[in-house]
Coordinates of C-alpha atoms and ligand atoms in Angstrom, one line a residue:
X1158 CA -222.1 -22.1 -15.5
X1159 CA -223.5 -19.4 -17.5
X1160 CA -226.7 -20.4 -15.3
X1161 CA -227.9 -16.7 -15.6
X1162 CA -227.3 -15.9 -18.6
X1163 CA -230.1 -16.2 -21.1
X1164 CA -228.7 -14.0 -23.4
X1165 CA -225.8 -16.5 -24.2
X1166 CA -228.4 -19.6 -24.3
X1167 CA -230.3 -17.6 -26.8
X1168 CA -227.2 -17.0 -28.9
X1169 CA -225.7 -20.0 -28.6
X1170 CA -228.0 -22.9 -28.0
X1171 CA -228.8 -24.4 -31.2
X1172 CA -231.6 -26.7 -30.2
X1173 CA -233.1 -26.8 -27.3
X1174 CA -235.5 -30.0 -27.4
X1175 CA -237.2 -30.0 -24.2
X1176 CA -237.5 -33.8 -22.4
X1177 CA -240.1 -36.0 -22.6
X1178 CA -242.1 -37.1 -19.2
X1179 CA -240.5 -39.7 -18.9
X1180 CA -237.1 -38.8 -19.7
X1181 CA -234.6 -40.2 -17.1
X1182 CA -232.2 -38.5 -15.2
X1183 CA -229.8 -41.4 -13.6
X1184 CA -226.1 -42.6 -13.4
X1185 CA -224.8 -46.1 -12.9
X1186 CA -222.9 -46.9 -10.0
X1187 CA -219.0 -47.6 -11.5
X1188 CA -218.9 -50.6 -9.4
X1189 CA -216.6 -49.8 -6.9
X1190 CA -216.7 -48.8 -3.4
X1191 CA -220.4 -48.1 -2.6
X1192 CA -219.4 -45.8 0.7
X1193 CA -218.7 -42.3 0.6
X1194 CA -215.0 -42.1 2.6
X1195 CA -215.4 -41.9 5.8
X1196 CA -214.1 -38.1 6.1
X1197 CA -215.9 -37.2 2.9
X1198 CA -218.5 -34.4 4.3
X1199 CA -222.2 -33.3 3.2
X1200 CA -223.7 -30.0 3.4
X1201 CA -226.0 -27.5 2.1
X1202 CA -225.2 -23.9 0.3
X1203 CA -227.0 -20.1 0.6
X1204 CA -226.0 -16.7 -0.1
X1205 CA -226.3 -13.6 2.0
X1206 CA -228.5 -11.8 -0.3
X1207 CA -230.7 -14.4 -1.3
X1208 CA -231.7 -15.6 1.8
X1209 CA -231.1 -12.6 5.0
X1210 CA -233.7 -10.1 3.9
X1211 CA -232.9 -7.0 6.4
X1212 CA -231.7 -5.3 3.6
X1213 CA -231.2 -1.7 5.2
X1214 CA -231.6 -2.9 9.1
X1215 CA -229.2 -2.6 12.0
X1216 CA -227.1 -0.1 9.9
X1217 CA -226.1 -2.4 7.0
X1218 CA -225.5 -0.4 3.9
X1219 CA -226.2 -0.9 0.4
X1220 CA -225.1 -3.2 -2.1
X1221 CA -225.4 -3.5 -6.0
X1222 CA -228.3 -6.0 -5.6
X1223 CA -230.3 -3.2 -3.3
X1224 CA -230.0 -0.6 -5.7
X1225 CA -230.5 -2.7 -9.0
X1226 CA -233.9 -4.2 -7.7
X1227 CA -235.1 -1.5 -6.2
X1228 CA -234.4 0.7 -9.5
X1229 CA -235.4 -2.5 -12.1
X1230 CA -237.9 -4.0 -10.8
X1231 CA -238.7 -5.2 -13.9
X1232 CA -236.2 -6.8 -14.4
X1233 CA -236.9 -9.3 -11.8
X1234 CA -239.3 -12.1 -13.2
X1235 CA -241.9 -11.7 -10.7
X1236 CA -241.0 -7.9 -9.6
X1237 CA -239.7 -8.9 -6.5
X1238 CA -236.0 -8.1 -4.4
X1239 CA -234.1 -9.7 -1.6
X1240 CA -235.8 -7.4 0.9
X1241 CA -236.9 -9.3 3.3
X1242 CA -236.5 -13.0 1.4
X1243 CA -236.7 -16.1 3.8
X1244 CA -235.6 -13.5 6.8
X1245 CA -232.7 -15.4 7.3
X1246 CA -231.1 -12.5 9.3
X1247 CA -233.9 -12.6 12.0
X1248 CA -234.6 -16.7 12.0
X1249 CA -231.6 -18.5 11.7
X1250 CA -232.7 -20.5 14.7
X1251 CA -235.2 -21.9 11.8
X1252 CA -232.4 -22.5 9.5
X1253 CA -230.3 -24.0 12.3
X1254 CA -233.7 -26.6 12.9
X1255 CA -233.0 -27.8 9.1
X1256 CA -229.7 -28.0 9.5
X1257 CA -229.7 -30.1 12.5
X1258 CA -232.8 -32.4 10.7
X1259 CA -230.6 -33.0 7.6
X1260 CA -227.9 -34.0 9.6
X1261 CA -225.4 -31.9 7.2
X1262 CA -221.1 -32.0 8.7
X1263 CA -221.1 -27.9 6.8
X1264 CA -222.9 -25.4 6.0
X1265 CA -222.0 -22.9 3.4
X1266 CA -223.1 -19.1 3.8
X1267 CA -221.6 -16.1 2.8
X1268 CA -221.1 -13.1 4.3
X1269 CA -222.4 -9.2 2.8
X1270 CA -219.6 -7.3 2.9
X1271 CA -222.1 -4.4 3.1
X1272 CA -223.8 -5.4 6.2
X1273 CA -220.1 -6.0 7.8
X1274 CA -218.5 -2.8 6.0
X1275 CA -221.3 -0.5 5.0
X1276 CA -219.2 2.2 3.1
X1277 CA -217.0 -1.4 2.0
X1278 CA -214.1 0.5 3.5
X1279 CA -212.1 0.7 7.2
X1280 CA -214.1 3.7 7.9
X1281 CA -217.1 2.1 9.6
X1282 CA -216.8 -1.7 11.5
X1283 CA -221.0 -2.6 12.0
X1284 CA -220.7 -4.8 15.3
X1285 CA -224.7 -5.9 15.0
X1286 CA -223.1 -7.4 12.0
X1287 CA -220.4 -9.4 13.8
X1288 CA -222.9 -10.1 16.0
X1289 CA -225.1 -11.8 14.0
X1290 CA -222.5 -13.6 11.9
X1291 CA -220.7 -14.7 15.0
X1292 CA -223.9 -16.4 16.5
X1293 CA -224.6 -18.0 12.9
X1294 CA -221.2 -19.5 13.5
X1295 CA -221.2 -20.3 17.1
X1296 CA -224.4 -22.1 16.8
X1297 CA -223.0 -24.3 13.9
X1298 CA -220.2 -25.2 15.8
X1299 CA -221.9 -25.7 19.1
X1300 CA -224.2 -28.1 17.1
X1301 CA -220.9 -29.8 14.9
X1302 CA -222.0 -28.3 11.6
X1303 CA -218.4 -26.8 10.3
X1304 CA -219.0 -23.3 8.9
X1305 CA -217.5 -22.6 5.4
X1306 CA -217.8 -19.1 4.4
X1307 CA -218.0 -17.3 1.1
X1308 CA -216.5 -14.0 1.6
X1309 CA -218.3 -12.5 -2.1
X1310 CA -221.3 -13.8 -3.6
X1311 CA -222.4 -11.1 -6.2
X1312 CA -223.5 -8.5 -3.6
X1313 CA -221.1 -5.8 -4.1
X1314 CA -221.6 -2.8 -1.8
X1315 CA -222.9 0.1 -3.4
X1316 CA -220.0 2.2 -2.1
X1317 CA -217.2 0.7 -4.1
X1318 CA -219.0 0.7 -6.8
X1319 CA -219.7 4.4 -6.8
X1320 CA -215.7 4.2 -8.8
X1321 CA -215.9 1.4 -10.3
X1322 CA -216.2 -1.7 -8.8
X1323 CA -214.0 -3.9 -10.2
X1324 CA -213.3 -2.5 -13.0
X1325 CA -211.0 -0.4 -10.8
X1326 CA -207.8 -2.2 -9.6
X1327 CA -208.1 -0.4 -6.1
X1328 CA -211.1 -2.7 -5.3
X1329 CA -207.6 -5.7 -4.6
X1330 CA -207.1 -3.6 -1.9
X1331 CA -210.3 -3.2 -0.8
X1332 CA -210.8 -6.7 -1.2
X1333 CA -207.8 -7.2 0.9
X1334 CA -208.9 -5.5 3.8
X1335 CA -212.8 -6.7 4.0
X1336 CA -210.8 -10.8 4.1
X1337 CA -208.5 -9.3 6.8
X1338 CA -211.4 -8.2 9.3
X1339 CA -212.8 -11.2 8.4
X1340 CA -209.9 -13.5 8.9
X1341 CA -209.3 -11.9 12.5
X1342 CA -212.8 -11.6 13.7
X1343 CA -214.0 -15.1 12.8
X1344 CA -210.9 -16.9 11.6
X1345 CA -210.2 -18.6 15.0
X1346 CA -213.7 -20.7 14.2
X1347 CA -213.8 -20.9 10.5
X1348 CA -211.5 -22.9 9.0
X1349 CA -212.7 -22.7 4.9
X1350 CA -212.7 -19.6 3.8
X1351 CA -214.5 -19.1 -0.3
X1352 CA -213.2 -15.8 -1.2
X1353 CA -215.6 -15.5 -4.5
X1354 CA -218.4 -17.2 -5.9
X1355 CA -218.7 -18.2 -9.8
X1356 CA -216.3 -15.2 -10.9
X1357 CA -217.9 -15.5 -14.4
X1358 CA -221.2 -15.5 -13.2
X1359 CA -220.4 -12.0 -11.5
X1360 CA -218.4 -10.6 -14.4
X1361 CA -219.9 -11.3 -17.6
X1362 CA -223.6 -10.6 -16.7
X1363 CA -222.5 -7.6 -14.5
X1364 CA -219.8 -6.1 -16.6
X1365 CA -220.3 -7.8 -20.4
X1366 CA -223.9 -8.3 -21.5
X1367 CA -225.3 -5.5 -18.8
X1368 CA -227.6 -8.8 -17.7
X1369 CA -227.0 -8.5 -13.9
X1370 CA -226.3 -5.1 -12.1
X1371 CA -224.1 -3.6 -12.0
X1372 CA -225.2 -3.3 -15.4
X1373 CA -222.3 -2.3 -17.3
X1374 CA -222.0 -3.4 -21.1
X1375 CA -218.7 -3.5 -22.7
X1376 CA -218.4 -7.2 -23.2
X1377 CA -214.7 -8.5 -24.4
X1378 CA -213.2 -5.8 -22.3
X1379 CA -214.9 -4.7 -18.8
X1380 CA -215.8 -8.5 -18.3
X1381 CA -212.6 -9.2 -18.3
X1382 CA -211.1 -6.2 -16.6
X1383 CA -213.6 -7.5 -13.7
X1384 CA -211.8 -11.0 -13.9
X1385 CA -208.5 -9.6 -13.7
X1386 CA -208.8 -7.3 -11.1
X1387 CA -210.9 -10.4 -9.2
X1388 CA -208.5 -13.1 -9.8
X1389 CA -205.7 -10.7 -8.0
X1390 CA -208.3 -9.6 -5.4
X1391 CA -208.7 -13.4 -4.7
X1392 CA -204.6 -14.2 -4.6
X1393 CA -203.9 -11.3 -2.5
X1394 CA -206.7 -12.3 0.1
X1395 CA -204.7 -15.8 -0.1
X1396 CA -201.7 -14.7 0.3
X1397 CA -202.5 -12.5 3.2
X1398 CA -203.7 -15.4 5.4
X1399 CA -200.7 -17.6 4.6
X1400 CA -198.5 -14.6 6.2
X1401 CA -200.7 -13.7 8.7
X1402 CA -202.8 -16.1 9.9
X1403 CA -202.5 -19.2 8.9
X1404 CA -199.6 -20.3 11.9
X1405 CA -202.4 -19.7 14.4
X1406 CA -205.6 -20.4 12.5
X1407 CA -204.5 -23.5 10.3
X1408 CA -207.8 -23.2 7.6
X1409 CA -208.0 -23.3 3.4
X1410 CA -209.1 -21.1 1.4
X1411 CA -210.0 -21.8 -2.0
X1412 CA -212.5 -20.0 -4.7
X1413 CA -215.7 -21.2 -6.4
X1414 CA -215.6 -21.5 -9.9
X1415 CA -218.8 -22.7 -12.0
X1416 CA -218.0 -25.0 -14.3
X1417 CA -220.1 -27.3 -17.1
X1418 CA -218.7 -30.1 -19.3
X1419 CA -218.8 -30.2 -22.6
X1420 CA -218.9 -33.5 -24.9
X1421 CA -218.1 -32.6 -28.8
X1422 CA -221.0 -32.2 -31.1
X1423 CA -218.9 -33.8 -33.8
X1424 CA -217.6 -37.2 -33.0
X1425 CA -213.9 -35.8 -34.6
X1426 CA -214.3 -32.7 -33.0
X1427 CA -212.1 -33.7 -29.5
X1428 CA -210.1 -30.4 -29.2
X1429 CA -213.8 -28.7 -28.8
X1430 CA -213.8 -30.2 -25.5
X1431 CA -211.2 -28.7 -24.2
X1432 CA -211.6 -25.2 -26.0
X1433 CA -214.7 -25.1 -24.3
X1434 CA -213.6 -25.8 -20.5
X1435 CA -210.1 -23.5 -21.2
X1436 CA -213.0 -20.6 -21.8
X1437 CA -214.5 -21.7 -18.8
X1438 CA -213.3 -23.4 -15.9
X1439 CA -209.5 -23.3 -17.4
X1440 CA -210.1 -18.9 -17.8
X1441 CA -209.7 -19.0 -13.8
X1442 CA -208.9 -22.4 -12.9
X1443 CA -205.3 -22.6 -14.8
X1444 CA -204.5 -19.4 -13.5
X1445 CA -204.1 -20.3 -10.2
X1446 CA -203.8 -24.3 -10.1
X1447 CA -201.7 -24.7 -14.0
X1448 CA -198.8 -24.8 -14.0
X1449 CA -197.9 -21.8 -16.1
X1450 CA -199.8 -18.9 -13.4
X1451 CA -200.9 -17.5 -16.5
X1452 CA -204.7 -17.7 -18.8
X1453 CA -204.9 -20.8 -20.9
X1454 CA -202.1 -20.3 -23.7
X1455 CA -205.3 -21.1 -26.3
X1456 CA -206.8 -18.2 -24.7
X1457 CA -204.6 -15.8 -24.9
X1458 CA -203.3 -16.1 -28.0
X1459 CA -207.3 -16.0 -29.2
X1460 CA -207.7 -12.7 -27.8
X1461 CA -204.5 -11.0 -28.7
X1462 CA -204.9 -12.0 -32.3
X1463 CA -208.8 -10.8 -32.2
X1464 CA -207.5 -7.6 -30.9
X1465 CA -204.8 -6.9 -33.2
X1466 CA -207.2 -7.8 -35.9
X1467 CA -209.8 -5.1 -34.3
X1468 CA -207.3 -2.7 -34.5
X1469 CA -206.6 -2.8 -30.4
X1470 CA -203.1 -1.2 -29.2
X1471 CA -202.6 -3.9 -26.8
X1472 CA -204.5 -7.2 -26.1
X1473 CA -208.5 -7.2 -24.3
X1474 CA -207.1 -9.6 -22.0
X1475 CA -203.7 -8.4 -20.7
X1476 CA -201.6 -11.7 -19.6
X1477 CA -200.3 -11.6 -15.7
X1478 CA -196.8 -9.9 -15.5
X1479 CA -194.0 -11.9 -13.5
X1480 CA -195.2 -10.1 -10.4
X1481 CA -198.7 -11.2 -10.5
X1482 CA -198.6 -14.6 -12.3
X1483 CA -196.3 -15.4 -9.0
X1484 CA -199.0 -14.6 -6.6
X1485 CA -202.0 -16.2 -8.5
X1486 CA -199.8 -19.2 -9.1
X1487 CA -201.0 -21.9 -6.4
X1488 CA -203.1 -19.0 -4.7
X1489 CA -206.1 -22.0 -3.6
X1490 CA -206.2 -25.0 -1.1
X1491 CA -209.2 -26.4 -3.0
X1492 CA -210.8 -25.5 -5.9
X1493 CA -214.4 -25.0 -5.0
X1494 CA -217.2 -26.2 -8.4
X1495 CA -220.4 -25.2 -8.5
X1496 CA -221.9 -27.9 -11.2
X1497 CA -225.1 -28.0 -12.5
X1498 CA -224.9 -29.2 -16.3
X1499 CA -223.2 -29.7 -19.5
X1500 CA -223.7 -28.9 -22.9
X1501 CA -222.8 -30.3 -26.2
X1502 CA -220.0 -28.1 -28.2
X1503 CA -218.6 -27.4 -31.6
X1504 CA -216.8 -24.4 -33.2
X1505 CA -219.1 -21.5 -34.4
X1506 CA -218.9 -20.5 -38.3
X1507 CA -219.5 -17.7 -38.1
X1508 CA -218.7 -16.8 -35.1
X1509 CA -221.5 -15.8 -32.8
X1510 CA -222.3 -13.0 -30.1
X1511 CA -221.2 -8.9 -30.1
X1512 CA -218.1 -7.7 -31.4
X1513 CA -215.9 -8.0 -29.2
X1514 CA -217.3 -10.5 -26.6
X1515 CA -216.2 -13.7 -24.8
X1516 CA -219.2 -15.7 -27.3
X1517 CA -216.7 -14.1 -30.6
X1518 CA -213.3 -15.0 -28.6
X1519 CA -214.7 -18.7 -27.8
X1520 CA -216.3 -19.1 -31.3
X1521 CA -217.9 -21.7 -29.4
X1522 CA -221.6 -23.1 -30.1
X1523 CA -223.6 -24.6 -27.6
X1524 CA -226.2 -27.4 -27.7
X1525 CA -228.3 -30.0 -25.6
X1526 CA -229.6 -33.5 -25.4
X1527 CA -233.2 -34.5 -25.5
X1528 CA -232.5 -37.3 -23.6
X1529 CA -231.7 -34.7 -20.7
X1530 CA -234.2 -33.6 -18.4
X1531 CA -235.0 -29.8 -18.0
X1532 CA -235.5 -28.3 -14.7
X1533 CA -238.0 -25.2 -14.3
X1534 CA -234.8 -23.0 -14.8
X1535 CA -234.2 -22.9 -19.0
X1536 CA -230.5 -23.6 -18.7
X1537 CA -230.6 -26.4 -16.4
X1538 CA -230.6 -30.0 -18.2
X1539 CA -230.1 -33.1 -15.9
X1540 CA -226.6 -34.4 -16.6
X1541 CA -224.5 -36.2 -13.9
X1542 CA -222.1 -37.8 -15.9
X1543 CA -220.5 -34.6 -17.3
X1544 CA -219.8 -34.2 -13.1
X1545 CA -218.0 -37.3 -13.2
X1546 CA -216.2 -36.2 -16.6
X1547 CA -215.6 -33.0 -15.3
X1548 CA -213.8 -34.2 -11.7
X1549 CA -211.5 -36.1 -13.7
X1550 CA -210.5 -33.6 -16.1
X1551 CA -209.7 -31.8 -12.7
X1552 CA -207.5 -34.8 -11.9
X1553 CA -205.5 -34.9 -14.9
X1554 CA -205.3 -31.2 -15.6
X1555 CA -204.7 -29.9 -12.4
X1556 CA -202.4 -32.0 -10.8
X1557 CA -205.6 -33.8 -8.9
X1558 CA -206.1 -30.7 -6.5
X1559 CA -208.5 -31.0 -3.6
X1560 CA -212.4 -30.2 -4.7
X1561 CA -215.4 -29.0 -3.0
X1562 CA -218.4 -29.3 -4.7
X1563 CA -219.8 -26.1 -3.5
X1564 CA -222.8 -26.2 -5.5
X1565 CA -225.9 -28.3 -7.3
X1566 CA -228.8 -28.1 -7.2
X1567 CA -232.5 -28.6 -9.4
X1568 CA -234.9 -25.6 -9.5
X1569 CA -239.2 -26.6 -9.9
X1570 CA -242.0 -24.7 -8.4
X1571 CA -240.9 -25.3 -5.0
X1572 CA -243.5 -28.5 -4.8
X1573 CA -243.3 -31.0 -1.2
X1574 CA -243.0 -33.7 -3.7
X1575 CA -240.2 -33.3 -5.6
X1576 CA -239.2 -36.2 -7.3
X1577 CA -237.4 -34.7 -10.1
X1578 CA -234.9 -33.2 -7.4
X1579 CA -234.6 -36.5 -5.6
X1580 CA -233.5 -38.0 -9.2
X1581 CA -231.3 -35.2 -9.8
X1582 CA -229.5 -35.2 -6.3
X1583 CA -229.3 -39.4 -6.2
X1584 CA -227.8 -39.0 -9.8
X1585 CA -225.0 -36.3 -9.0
X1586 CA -224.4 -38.3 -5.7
X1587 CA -223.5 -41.1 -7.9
X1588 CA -221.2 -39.4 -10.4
X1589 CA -219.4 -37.8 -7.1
X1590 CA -218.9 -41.6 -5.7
X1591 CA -218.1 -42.8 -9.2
X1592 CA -215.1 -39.9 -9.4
X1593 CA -214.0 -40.3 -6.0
X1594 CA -213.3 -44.6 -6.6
X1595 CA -211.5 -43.1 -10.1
X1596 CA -209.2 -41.4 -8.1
X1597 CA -210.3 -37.5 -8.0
X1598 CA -210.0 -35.7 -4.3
X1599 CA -213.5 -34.8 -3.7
X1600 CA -213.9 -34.6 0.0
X1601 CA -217.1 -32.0 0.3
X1602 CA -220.7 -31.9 -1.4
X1603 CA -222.7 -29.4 -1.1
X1604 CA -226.3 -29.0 -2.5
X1605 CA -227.9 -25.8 -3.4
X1606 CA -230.0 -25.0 -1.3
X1607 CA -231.1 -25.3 2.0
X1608 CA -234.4 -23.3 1.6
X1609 CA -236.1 -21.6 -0.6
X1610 CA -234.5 -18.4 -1.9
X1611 CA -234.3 -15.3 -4.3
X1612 CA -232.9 -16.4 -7.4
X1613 CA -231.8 -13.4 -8.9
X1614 CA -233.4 -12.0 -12.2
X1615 CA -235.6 -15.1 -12.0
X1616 CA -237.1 -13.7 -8.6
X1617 CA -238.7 -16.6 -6.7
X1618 CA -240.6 -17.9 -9.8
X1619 CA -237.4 -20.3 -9.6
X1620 CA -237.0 -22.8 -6.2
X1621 CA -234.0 -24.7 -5.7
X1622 CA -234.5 -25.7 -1.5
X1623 CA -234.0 -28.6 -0.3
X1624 CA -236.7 -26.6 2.5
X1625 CA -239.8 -25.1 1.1
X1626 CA -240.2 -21.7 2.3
X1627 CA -243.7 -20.0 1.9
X1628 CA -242.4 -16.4 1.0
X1629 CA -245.8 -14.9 1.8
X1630 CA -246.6 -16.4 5.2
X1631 CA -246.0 -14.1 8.6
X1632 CA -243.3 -17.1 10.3
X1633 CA -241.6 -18.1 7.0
X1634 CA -241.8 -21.9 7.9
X1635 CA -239.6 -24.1 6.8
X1636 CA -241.1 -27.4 5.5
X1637 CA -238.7 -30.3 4.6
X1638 CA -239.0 -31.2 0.9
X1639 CA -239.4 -35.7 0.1
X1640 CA -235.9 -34.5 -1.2
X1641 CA -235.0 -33.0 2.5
X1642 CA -235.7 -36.6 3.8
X1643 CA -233.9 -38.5 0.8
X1644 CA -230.6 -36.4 1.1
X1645 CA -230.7 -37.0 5.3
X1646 CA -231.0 -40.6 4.2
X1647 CA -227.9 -40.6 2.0
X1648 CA -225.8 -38.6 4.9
X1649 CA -227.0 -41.3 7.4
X1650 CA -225.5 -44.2 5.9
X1651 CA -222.8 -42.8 3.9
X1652 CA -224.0 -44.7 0.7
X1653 CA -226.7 -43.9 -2.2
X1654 CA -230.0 -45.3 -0.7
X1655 CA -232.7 -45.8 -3.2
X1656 CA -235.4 -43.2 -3.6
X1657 CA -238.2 -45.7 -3.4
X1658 CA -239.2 -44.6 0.0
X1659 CA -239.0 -41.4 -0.8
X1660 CA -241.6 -40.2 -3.6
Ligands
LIG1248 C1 -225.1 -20.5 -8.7 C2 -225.2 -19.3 -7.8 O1 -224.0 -19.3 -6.9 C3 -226.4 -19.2 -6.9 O2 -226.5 -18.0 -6.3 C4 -227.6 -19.5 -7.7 O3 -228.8 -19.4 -7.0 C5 -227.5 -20.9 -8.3 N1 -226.4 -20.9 -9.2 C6 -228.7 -21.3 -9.1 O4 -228.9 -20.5 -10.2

């Protein structure tokens, strides 16, 4: 979590002590069970706009992501935009040829709601754009990859945002219409169904520190106006296939939340632990899968005291009434985790980031290990057993709902040989195995990425593929990775092979 967000690293990050060489990035086996289950499934994640290119073709319209690179290009590490990317939208038969090589049971993709929807309303229905995303679908299936869709994954369209976005409490509604097309137009075939992707990610960058478009900076308050309004978005979408669809469609749908885990700084310092996965995980998780359909109680009662001491009417983060807390309660048939981390926490004195902000409501302060590895991407340390730690807190605190690992994943300079990656993958494999023998319902894995991609701010300085894709070439090739090869390995026999053959 907080994966783009250098801001908050810079704030809160104590000491970051980069790795030695030879610095190790590993997990022990837990001495169970050495096979995944057999129904347990593998598979690979993308996103619309980092991948499709196409960006104004066969009458899609804009989306926040558009506008902001194309108006900030510097902004973008290497000036560059989603554009034309790995052309995704015109070679999916290349994409497809991975797939089938690394022998993957799903493939996760989302949809743009601005090439389906252009004007993100009822008002235009773009039928190249059910075109495409029903042969993207049909081919999985026809080749017995099972599609699972992300219905939002930061590409707002530009037409919604024109009032608001979502800090505007029509975009539920909105919301709720864009899931209903897509419900009945591919719902007969897709049966998991992502309504967002990394909530936090989207809100505080895009609506807090003015990091991400669409560039708004009121942290404390419009961050978490954006949560609100997106946690009720997500419910209502839920709610709407349980009454409408789901007797003739019989999927899940679920929401990705990123997540890391922390270990206190201070051996006596327990409670830090969970303060800092109740400001995380817990801001969206408890809603929906705790038992009380509310925030964290720690939370709330943080922010209504900060307020009140600010000189706030009312409370920056307004609990859900009865109405509400009765929808969001049990709104998810998996809880989808993007992992990539952890940190190390204790309690900020003084505490750290603008007044008011989500760094000042945490008082939280964040640290690393220099026994983890660093990836190319500054916020990403190798370590797998704050996975395992992390799916079992999931077990205990939420009633041991059903996970997805929707993401992880190691960013380098996009080299052939990628041993780091292979480390990094085998190493998370493990902790998943290790969780699953403990107990914890993890029954998909997903690593970012298939290919090559646009990685936001970071441009495509940052690679996280499994596929290399040479961005400048005329055919966009995609060249398997050692780690492409290791990862088909794994999915052939079900168990963690060793990476000897592989590097
Ligand atoms: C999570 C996001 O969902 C994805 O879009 C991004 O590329 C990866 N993290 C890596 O930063």
């Amino acid at each position: 979590m907080w994966d783009q967000l250098p801001l908050i690293l810079c704030l809160t990050i104590s000491c970051v002590c980069f790795a030695d060489a030879d610095v190790k990035c590993e997990l022990q086996h837990n001495g169970n069970n050495e096979q995944f289950p057999k129904e347990f499934s593998f598979g690979v994640s993308t996103a619309a706009y980092q991948i499709e290119g196409a960006w104004n073709e066969d009458g899609k319209g804009p989306s926040i992501w558009d506008n902001y690179t194309h108006m900030h290009p510097e902004r973008i590490a290497d000036h560059s935009n989603g554009d034309n990317a790995a052309e995704s939208y015109h070679r999916f038969a290349q994409d497809l040829v991975a797939l089938k090589e690394l022998k993957v049971g799903f493939y996760r993709f989302s949809i743009s709601w601005s090439r389906l929807l252009p004007k993100a309303d009822t008002t235009v229905k773009n039928q190249k754009a059910i075109d495409y995303y029903n042969m993207v679908i049909d081919k999985l299936l026809e080749n017995n990859i099972e599609p699972m869709v992300t219905m939002f994954h930061y590409d707002m369209p530009d037409g919604l945002m024109k009032f608001g976005g979502f800090t505007n409490d029509i975009v539920i509604k909105y919301f709720r219409f864009y899931a209903d097309i897509l419900f009945e137009t591919f719902g007969d075939r897709v049966k998991k169904w992502i309504t967002f992707n990394e909530p936090f990610d989207y809100c505080l960058p895009g609506y807090g520190s003015a990091y991400f478009p669409p560039m708004i900076h009121a942290p404390g308050v419009a961050d978490y106006i954006c949560m609100d309004n997106l946690l009720k978005a997500h419910a209502s979408a839920y709610r709407l296939y349980k009454a409408k669809y789901f007797h003739s469609q019989r999927g899940k749908v679920g929401i990705t939340i990123s997540s890391r885990f922390y270990y206190p700084k201070n051996n006596d310092a327990e409670e830090v632990v969970d303060r800092g996965l109740q400001y995380s995980l817990g801001w969206l998780a408890h809603p929906i899968f705790g038992k009380s359909g509310n925030y964290p109680y720690k939370v709330i009662e943080d922010i209504t005291s900060n307020s009140m001491r600010e000189g706030l009417a009312w409370s920056r983060l307004r609990p859900f009434n009865f109405y509400w807390s009765k929808i969001i309660k049990g709104s998810g048939d998996f809880l989808g985790l993007n992992y990539y981390t952890s940190r190390y926490v204790e309690i900020a004195d003084p505490p750290l980031g603008e007044n008011p902000s989500w760094e000042r409501d945490s008082r939280l302060k964040y640290s690393v290990d220099k026994n983890w590895k660093r990836a190319k991407s500054n916020w990403l340390f190798c370590a797998p057993k704050g996975l395992e730690d992390l799916l079992k807190w999931i077990r205990d605190n939420y009633n041991n709902v059903e996970v997805y690992i929707t993401e992880n994943g190691w960013s380098d300079n996009g080299e052939l040989n990628d041993a780091d990656r292979i480390d990094y993958l085998k190493a998370h494999l493990q902790a998943v195995l290790n969780a699953v023998n403990d107990g914890c319902k993890v029954t998909y894995y997903s690593h970012w990425s298939l290919i090559d991609n646009f990685e936001w701010n970071r441009g495509f300085t940052e690679k996280f593929g499994l596929y290399y894709v040479n961005m400048t070439s005329k055919n966009k090739e995609r060249v398997a990775k050692n780690s492409a090869h290791y990862y088909r390995s794994v999915i052939e026999s079900r168990k963690i092979s060793s990476s000897d053959n592989f590097v």
